[in-house]
Coordinates of C-alpha atoms and ligand atoms in Angstrom, one line a residue:
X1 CA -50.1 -27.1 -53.5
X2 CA -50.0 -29.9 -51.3
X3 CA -47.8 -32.7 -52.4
X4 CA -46.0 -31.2 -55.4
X5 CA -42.7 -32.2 -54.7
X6 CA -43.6 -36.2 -54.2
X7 CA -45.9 -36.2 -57.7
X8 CA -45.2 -35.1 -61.3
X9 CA -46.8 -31.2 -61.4
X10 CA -47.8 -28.8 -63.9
X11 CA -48.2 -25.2 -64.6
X12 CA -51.4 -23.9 -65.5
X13 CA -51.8 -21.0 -67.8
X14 CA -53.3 -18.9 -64.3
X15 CA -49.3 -19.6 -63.0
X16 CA -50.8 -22.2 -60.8
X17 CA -48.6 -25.3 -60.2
X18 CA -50.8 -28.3 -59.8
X19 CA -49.8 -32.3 -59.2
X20 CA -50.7 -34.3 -61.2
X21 CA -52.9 -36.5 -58.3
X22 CA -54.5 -33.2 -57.6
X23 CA -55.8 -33.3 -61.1
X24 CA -56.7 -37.1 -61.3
X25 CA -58.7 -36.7 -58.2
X26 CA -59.9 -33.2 -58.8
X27 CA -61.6 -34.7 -62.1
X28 CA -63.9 -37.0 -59.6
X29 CA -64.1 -35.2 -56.5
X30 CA -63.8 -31.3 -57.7
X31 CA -65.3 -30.3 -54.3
X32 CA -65.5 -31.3 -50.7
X33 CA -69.7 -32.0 -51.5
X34 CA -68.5 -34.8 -53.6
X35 CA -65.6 -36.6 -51.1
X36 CA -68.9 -36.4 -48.4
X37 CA -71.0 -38.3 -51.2
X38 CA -68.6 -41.0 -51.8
X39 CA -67.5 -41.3 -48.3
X40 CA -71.2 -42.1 -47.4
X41 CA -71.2 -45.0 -50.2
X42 CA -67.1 -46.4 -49.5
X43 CA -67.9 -46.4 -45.1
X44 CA -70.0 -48.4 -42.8
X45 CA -73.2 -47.3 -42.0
X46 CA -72.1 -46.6 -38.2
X47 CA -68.9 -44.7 -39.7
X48 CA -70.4 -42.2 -41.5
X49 CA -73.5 -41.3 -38.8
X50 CA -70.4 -41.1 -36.2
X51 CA -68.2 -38.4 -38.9
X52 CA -71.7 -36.8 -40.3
X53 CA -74.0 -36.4 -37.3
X54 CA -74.7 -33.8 -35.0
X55 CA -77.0 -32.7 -32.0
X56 CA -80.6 -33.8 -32.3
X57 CA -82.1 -33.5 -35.9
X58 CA -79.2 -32.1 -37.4
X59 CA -80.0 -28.2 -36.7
X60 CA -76.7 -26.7 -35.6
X61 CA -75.1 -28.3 -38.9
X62 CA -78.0 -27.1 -40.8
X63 CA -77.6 -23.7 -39.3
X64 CA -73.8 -23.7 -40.0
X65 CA -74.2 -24.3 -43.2
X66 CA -77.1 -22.1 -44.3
X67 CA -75.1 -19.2 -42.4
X68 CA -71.7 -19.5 -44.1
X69 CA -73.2 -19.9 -47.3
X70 CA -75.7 -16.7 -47.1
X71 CA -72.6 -14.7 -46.2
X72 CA -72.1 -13.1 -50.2
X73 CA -69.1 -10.8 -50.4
X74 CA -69.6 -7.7 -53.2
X75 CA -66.2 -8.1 -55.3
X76 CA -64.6 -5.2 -57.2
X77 CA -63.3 -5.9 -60.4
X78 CA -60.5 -4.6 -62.4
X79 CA -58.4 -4.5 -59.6
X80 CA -56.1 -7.8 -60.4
X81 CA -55.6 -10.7 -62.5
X82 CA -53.8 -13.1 -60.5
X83 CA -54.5 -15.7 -57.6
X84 CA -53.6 -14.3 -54.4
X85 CA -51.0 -15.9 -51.6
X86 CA -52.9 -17.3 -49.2
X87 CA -49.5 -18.2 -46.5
X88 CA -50.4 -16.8 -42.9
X89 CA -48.7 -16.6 -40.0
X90 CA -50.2 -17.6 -36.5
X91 CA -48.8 -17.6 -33.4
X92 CA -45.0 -16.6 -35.2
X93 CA -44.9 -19.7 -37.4
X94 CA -46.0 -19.6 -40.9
X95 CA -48.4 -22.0 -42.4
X96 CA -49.2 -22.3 -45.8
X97 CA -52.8 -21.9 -45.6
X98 CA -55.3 -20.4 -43.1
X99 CA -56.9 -23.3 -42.7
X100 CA -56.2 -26.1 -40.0
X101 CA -57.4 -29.9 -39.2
X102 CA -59.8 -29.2 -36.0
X103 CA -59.2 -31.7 -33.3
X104 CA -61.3 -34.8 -33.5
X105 CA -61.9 -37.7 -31.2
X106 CA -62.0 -41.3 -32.7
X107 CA -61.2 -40.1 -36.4
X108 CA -60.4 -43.8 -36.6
X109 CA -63.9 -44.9 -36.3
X110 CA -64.1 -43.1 -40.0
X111 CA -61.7 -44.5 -41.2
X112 CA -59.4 -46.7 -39.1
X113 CA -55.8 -45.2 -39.6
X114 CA -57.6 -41.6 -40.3
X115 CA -55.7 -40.4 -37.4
X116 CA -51.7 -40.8 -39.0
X117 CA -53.5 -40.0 -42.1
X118 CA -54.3 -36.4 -41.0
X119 CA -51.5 -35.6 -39.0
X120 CA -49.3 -36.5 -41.9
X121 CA -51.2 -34.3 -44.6
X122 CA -51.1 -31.4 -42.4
X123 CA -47.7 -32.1 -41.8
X124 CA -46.7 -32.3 -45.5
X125 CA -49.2 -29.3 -46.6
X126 CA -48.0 -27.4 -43.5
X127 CA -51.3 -26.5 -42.5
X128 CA -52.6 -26.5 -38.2
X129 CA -53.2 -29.6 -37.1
X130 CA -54.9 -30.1 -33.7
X131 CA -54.1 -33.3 -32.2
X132 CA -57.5 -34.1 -29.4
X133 CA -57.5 -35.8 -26.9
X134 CA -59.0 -38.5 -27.2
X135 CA -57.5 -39.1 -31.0
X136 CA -56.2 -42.5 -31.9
X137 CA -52.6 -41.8 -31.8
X138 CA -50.5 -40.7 -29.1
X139 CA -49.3 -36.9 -28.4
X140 CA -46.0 -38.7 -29.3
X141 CA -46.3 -39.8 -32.0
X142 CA -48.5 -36.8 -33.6
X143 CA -45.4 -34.8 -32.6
X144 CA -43.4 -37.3 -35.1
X145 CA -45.7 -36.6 -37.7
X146 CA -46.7 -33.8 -37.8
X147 CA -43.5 -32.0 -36.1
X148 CA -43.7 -28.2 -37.6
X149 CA -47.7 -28.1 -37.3
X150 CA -48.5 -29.9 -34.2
X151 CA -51.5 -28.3 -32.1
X152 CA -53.0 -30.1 -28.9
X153 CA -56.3 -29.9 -27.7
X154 CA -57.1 -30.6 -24.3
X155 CA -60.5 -31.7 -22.6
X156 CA -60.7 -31.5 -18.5
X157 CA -59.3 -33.9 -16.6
X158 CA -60.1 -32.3 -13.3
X159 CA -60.2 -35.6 -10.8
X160 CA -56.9 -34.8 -8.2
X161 CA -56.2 -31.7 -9.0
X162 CA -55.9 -32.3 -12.4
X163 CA -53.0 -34.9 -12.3
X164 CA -54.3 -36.2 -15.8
X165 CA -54.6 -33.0 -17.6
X166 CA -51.3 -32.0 -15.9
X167 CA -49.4 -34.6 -17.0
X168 CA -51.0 -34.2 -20.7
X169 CA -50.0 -30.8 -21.0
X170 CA -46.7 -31.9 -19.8
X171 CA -46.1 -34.4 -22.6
X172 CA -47.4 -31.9 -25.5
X173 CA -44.9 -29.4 -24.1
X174 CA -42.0 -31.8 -24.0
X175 CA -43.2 -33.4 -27.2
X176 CA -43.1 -29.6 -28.9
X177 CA -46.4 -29.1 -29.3
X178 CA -47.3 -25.6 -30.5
X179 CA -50.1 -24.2 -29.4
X180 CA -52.7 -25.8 -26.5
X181 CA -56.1 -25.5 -27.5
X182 CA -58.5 -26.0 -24.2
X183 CA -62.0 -27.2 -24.9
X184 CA -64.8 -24.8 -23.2
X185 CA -68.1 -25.5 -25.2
X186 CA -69.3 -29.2 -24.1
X187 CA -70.1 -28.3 -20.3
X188 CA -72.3 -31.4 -20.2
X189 CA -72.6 -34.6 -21.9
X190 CA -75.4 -34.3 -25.2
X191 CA -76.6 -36.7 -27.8
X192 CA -76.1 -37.5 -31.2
X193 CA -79.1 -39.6 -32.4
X194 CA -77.0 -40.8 -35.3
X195 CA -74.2 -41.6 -34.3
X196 CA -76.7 -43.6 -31.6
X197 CA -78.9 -45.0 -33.5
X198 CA -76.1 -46.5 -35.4
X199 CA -74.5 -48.3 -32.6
X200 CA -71.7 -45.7 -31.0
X201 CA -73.1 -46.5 -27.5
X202 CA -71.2 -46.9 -24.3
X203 CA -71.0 -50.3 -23.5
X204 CA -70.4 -50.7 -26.9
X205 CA -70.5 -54.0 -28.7
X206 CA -70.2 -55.1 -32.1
X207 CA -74.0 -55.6 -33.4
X208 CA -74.3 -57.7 -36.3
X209 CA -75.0 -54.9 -38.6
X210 CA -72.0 -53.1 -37.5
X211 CA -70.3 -56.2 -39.0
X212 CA -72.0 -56.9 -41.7
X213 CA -71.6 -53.1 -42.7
X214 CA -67.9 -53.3 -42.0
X215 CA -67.9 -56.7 -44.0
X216 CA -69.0 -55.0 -47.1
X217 CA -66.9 -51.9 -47.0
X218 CA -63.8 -53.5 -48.3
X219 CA -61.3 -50.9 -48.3
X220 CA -62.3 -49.8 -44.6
X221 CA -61.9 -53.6 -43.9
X222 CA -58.8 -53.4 -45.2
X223 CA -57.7 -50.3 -43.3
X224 CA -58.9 -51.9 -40.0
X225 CA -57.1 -55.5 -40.9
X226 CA -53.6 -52.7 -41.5
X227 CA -54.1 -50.7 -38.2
X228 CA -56.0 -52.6 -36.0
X229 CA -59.7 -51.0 -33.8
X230 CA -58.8 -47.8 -32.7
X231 CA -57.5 -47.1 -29.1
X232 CA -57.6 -43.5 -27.5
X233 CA -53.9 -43.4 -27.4
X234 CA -53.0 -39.9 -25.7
X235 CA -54.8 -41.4 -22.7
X236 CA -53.8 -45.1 -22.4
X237 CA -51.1 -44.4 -20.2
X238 CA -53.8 -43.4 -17.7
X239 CA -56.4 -45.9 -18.2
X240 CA -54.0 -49.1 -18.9
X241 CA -52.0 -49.7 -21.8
X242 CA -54.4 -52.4 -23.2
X243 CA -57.7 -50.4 -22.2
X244 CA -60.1 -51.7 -25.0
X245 CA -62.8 -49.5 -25.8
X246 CA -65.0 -50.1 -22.9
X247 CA -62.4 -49.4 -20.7
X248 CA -61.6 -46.4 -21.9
X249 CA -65.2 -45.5 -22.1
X250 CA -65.7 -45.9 -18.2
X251 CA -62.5 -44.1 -17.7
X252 CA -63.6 -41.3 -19.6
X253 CA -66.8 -41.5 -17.4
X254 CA -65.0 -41.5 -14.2
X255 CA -62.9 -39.0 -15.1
X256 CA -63.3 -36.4 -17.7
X257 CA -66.2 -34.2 -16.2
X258 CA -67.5 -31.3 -18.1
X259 CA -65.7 -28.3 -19.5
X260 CA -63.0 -25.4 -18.1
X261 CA -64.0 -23.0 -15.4
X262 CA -62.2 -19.7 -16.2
X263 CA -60.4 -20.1 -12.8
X264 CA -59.3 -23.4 -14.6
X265 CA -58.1 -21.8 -17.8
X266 CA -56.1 -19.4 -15.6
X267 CA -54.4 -22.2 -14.1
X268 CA -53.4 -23.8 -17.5
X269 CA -52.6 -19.9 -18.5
X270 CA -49.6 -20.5 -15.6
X271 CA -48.7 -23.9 -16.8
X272 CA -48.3 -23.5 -20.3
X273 CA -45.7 -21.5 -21.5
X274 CA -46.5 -21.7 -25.5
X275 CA -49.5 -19.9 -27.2
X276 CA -52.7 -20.7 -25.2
X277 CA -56.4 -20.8 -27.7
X278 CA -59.6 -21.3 -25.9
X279 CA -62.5 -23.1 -28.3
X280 CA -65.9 -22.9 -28.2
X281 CA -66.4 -19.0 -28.1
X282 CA -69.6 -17.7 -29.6
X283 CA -70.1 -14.5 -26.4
X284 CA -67.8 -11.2 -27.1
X285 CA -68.0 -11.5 -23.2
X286 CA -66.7 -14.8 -23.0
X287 CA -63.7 -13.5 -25.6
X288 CA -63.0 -10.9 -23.5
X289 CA -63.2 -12.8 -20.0
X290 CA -60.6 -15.0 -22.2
X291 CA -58.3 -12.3 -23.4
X292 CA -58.5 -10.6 -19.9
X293 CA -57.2 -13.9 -18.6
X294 CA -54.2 -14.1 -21.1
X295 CA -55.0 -16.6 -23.9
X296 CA -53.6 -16.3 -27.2
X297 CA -55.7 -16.9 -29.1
X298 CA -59.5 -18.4 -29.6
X299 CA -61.9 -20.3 -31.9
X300 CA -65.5 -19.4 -32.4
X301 CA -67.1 -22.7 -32.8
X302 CA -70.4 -23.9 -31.6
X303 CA -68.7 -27.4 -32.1
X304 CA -69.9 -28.3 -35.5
X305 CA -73.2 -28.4 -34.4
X306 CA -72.2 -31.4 -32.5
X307 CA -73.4 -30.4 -28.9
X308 CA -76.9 -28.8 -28.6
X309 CA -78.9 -27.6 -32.2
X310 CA -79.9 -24.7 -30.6
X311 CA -76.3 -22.8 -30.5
X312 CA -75.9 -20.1 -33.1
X313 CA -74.3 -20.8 -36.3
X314 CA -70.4 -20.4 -35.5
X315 CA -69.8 -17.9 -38.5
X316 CA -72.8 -15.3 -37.4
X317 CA -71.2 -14.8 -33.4
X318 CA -67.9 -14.4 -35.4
X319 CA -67.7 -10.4 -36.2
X320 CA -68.8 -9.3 -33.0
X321 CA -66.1 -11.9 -31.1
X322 CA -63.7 -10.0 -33.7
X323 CA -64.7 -6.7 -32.7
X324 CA -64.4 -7.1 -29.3
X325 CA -61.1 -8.5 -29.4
X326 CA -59.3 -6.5 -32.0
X327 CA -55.9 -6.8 -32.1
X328 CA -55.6 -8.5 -28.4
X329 CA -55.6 -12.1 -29.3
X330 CA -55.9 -14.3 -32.6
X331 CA -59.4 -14.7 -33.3
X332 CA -60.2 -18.1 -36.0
X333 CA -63.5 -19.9 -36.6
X334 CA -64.7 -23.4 -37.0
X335 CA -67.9 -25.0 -37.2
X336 CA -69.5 -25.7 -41.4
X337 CA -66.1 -24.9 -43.4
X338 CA -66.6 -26.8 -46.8
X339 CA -65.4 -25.3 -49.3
X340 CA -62.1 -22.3 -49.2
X341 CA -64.6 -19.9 -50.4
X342 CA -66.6 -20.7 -46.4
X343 CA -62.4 -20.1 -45.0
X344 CA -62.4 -16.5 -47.1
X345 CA -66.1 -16.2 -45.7
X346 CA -64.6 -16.6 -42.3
X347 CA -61.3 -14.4 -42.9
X348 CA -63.6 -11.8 -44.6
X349 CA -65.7 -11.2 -41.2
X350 CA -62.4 -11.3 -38.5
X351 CA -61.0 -14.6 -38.5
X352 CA -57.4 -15.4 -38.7
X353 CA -57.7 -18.9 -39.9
X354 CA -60.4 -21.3 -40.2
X355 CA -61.1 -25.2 -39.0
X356 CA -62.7 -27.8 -40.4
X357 CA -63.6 -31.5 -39.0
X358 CA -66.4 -33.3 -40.9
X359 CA -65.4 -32.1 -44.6
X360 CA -61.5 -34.0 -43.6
X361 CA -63.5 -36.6 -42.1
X362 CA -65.3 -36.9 -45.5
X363 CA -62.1 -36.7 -46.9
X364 CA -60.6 -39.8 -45.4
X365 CA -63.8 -41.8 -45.8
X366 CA -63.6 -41.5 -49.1
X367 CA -60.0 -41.7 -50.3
X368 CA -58.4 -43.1 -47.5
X369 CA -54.9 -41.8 -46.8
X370 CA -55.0 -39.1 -50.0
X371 CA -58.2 -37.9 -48.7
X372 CA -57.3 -35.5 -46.4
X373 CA -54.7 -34.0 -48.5
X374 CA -56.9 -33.8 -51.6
X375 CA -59.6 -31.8 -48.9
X376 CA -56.3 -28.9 -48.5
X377 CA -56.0 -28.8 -51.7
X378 CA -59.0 -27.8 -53.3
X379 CA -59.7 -25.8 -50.2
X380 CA -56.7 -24.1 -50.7
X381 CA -57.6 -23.6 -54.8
X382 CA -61.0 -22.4 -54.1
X383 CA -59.2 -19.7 -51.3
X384 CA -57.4 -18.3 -53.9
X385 CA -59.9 -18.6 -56.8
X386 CA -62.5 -17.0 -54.3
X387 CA -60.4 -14.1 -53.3
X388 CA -59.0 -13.1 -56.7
X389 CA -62.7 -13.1 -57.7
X390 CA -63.7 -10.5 -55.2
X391 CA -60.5 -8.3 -56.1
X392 CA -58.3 -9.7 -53.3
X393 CA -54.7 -9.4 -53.5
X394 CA -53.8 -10.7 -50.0
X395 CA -56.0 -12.7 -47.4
X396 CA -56.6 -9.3 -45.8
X397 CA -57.9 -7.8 -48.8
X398 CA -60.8 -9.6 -48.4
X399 CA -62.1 -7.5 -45.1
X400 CA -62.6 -4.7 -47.2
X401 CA -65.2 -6.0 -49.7
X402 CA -68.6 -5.1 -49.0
X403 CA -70.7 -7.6 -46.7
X404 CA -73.9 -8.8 -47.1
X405 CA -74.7 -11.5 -44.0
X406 CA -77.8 -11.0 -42.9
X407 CA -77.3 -13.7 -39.4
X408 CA -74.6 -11.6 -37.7
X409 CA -75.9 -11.5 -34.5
X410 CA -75.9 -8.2 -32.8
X411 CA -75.1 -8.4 -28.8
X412 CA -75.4 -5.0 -27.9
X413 CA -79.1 -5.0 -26.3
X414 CA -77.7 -7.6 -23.9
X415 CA -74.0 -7.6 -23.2
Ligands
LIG1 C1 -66.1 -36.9 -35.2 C2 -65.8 -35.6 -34.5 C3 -65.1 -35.6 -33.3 C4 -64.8 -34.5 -32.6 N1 -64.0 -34.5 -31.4 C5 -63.6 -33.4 -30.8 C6 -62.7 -33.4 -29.8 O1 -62.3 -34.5 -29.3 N2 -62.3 -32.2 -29.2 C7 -62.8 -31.0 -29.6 O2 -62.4 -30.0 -29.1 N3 -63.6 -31.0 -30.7 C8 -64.0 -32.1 -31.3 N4 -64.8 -32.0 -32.4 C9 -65.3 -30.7 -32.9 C10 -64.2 -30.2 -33.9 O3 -63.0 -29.9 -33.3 C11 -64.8 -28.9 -34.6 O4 -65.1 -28.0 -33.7 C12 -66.0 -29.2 -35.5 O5 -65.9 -30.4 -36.2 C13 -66.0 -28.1 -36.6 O6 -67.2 -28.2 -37.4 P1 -67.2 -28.9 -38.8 O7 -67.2 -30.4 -38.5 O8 -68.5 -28.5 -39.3 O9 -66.0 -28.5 -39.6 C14 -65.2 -33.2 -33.1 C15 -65.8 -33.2 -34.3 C16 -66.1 -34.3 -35.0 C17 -66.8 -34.3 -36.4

């Protein structure tokens, strides 16, 4: 378990070995539903509609949601009485669980510092974590944190010939970045009446109720008086060194414009020498247009529901992407994980590995720099619990059950 070295642990009579702050905190916030609760009371009004919202109404995280948790898998029993290993290997590096911190913009907005906070859980759980682009921290300095787990995701910087994207692939290569994840799923620019409505707008100012709500949150006060606003760090170098946030903003506007062309993706293909993941997939089409190309790997995510509600829930395009790839590429999934039973959902129906964003931003929100760590480890409990309940003795075990998930989409009639 995460952290078991740093804090005094014990052995349960299941042969688990658990810390000690994995008990306290698993006494008060025993799943992911509960770090989301308190994360809502602990944050700023405008912090938690930025971490929580999504397209529209909400839709495409309902449909997430509702889709991972009408998945039931049929167990068989009598087969073993132990907690399965849940250690993968991706891309020839091992990790200890199948589950990896999905890259997030402005993760300091949750929580300022969230962004050192995540990249040093992963780092000490040894669990994926993507670094995106326009995170709080620089490629850099993710690299010194998170050194063994370091994933960067990349949005398109297309203006002259892609002389920013370039040059940010450059630094994650020479900054050992594993694997380069390339954005494809947010062609155009959408809205988030939340994260709106609370005051996330471009120019943005600070209205009084942001302050006030910032005010009142002591502990994220706190955090913000110790780190200081957020700055979009991977691309100051680009847009000035002491860009504030408005800058940055029109930078972004000027500059980053929509999402990958394939011709694009074969271009980064050349470039970068490491494993290559496209995210975004929910078309076997699109997997195979991505496979044919010479990617990796790739993430079947409709983006959390972040872009447009409309978008099919990330976990029903999933078997059909895995069938259509096979063996050709690593095939994970993002897009609703809450809870390690949802990551053995995901592994049960093709995935490799799953992501999650919201349930770490949850995590931070509510426990500050433990947070994210506490989110791995009862993820990483309820993996095993989940797949010793269905008569699992390995990750892969878990394919074999019997499947009930009545949203699978079927693309036959119009592939
Ligand atoms: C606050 C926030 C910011 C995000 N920023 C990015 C980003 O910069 N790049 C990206 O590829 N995906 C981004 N995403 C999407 C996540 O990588 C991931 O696809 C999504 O959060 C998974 O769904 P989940 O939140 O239900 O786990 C963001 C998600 C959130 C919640």
């Amino acid at each position: 378990m995460h952290d078991t070295t740093a804090v005094a642990a014990r052995k349960l009579a299941t042969g688990q070995v658990v810390s000690a702050r994995y008990e306290a905190l698993h006494r008060r916030f025993p799943t992911v539903a509960y770090l989301r609760q308190h994360a809502r009371r602990r944050v700023p009004h405008f912090a938690f509609e930025y971490m929580d919202g999504g397209a529209g109404a909400d839709g495409g995280i309902a449909r997430n949601w509702s889709s991972l948790d009408a998945v039931e898998l049929v167990p068989r029993y009598g087969v073993t009485t132990g907690l399965p290993p849940v250690d993968v290997e991706l891309f020839g590096r091992r990790y200890a669980a199948p589950l990896g911190i999905a890259p997030m913009g402005g993760p300091a907005i949750a929580w300022p510092g969230a962004d050192e906070y995540l990249a040093a859980a992963a780092q000490a759980a040894r669990v994926p974590y993507a670094l995106s682009t326009v995170a709080g921290i620089s490629i850099e300095r993710a690299a010194a944190l998170a050194p063994d787990v370091f994933w960067f995701q990349l949005y398109r910087f297309a203006k002259d010939e892609h002389k920013v994207g370039f040059d940010l692939v450059r630094r994650a290569d020479a900054a050992g970045a594993h694997v380069l994840m390339l954005t494809l799923d947010v062609p155009v620019r959408t809205t988030r009446s939340r994260e709106v409505a609370g005051g996330i707008v471009y120019p943005f100012r600070i209205t009084p109720r942001m302050a006030a709500g910032v005010a009142t949150s002591p502990g994220y006060l706190r955090s913000l008086l110790k780190h200081g606003i957020t700055r979009f760090a991977c691309l100051s170098p680009y847009a000035g060194e002491g860009a504030g946030v408005n800058a940055m903003a029109a930078f972004m506007q000027g500059e980053q414009r929509g999402a990958f062309t394939w011709e694009e993706v074969a271009r980064f293909r050349d470039r970068w020498k490491r494993p290559l993941v496209v995210k975004g997939i929910l078309h076997p089409s699109d997997a195979e247009k991505a496979v044919g190309l010479g990617v990796d790997g790739l993430v079947v995510s409709n983006h959390g529901g972040r872009q447009v509600e409309g978008l099919p829930a990330a976990i029903d395009a999933l078997p059909a992407v895995a069938a259509a790839v096979g063996k050709r590429a690593t095939v994970m999934m993002d897009s609703g994980i809450r809870s390690g039973l949802d990551v053995v959902r995901a592994i049960a129906l093709g995935a490799e590995a799953a992501f999650a964003g919201k349930a770490f931003l949850w995590g931070v929100g509510a426990l500050g720099a433990h947070g994210p760590g506490h989110v791995i480890d009862i993820m990483v409990d309820e993996m095993r619990s989940a797949l010793g309940q269905i008569g699992a003795r390995t990750l892969t075990d878990a394919r074999s059950v019997v499947i009930r998930h009545p949203g699978a989409l079927n693309f036959q009639s119009n592939m």
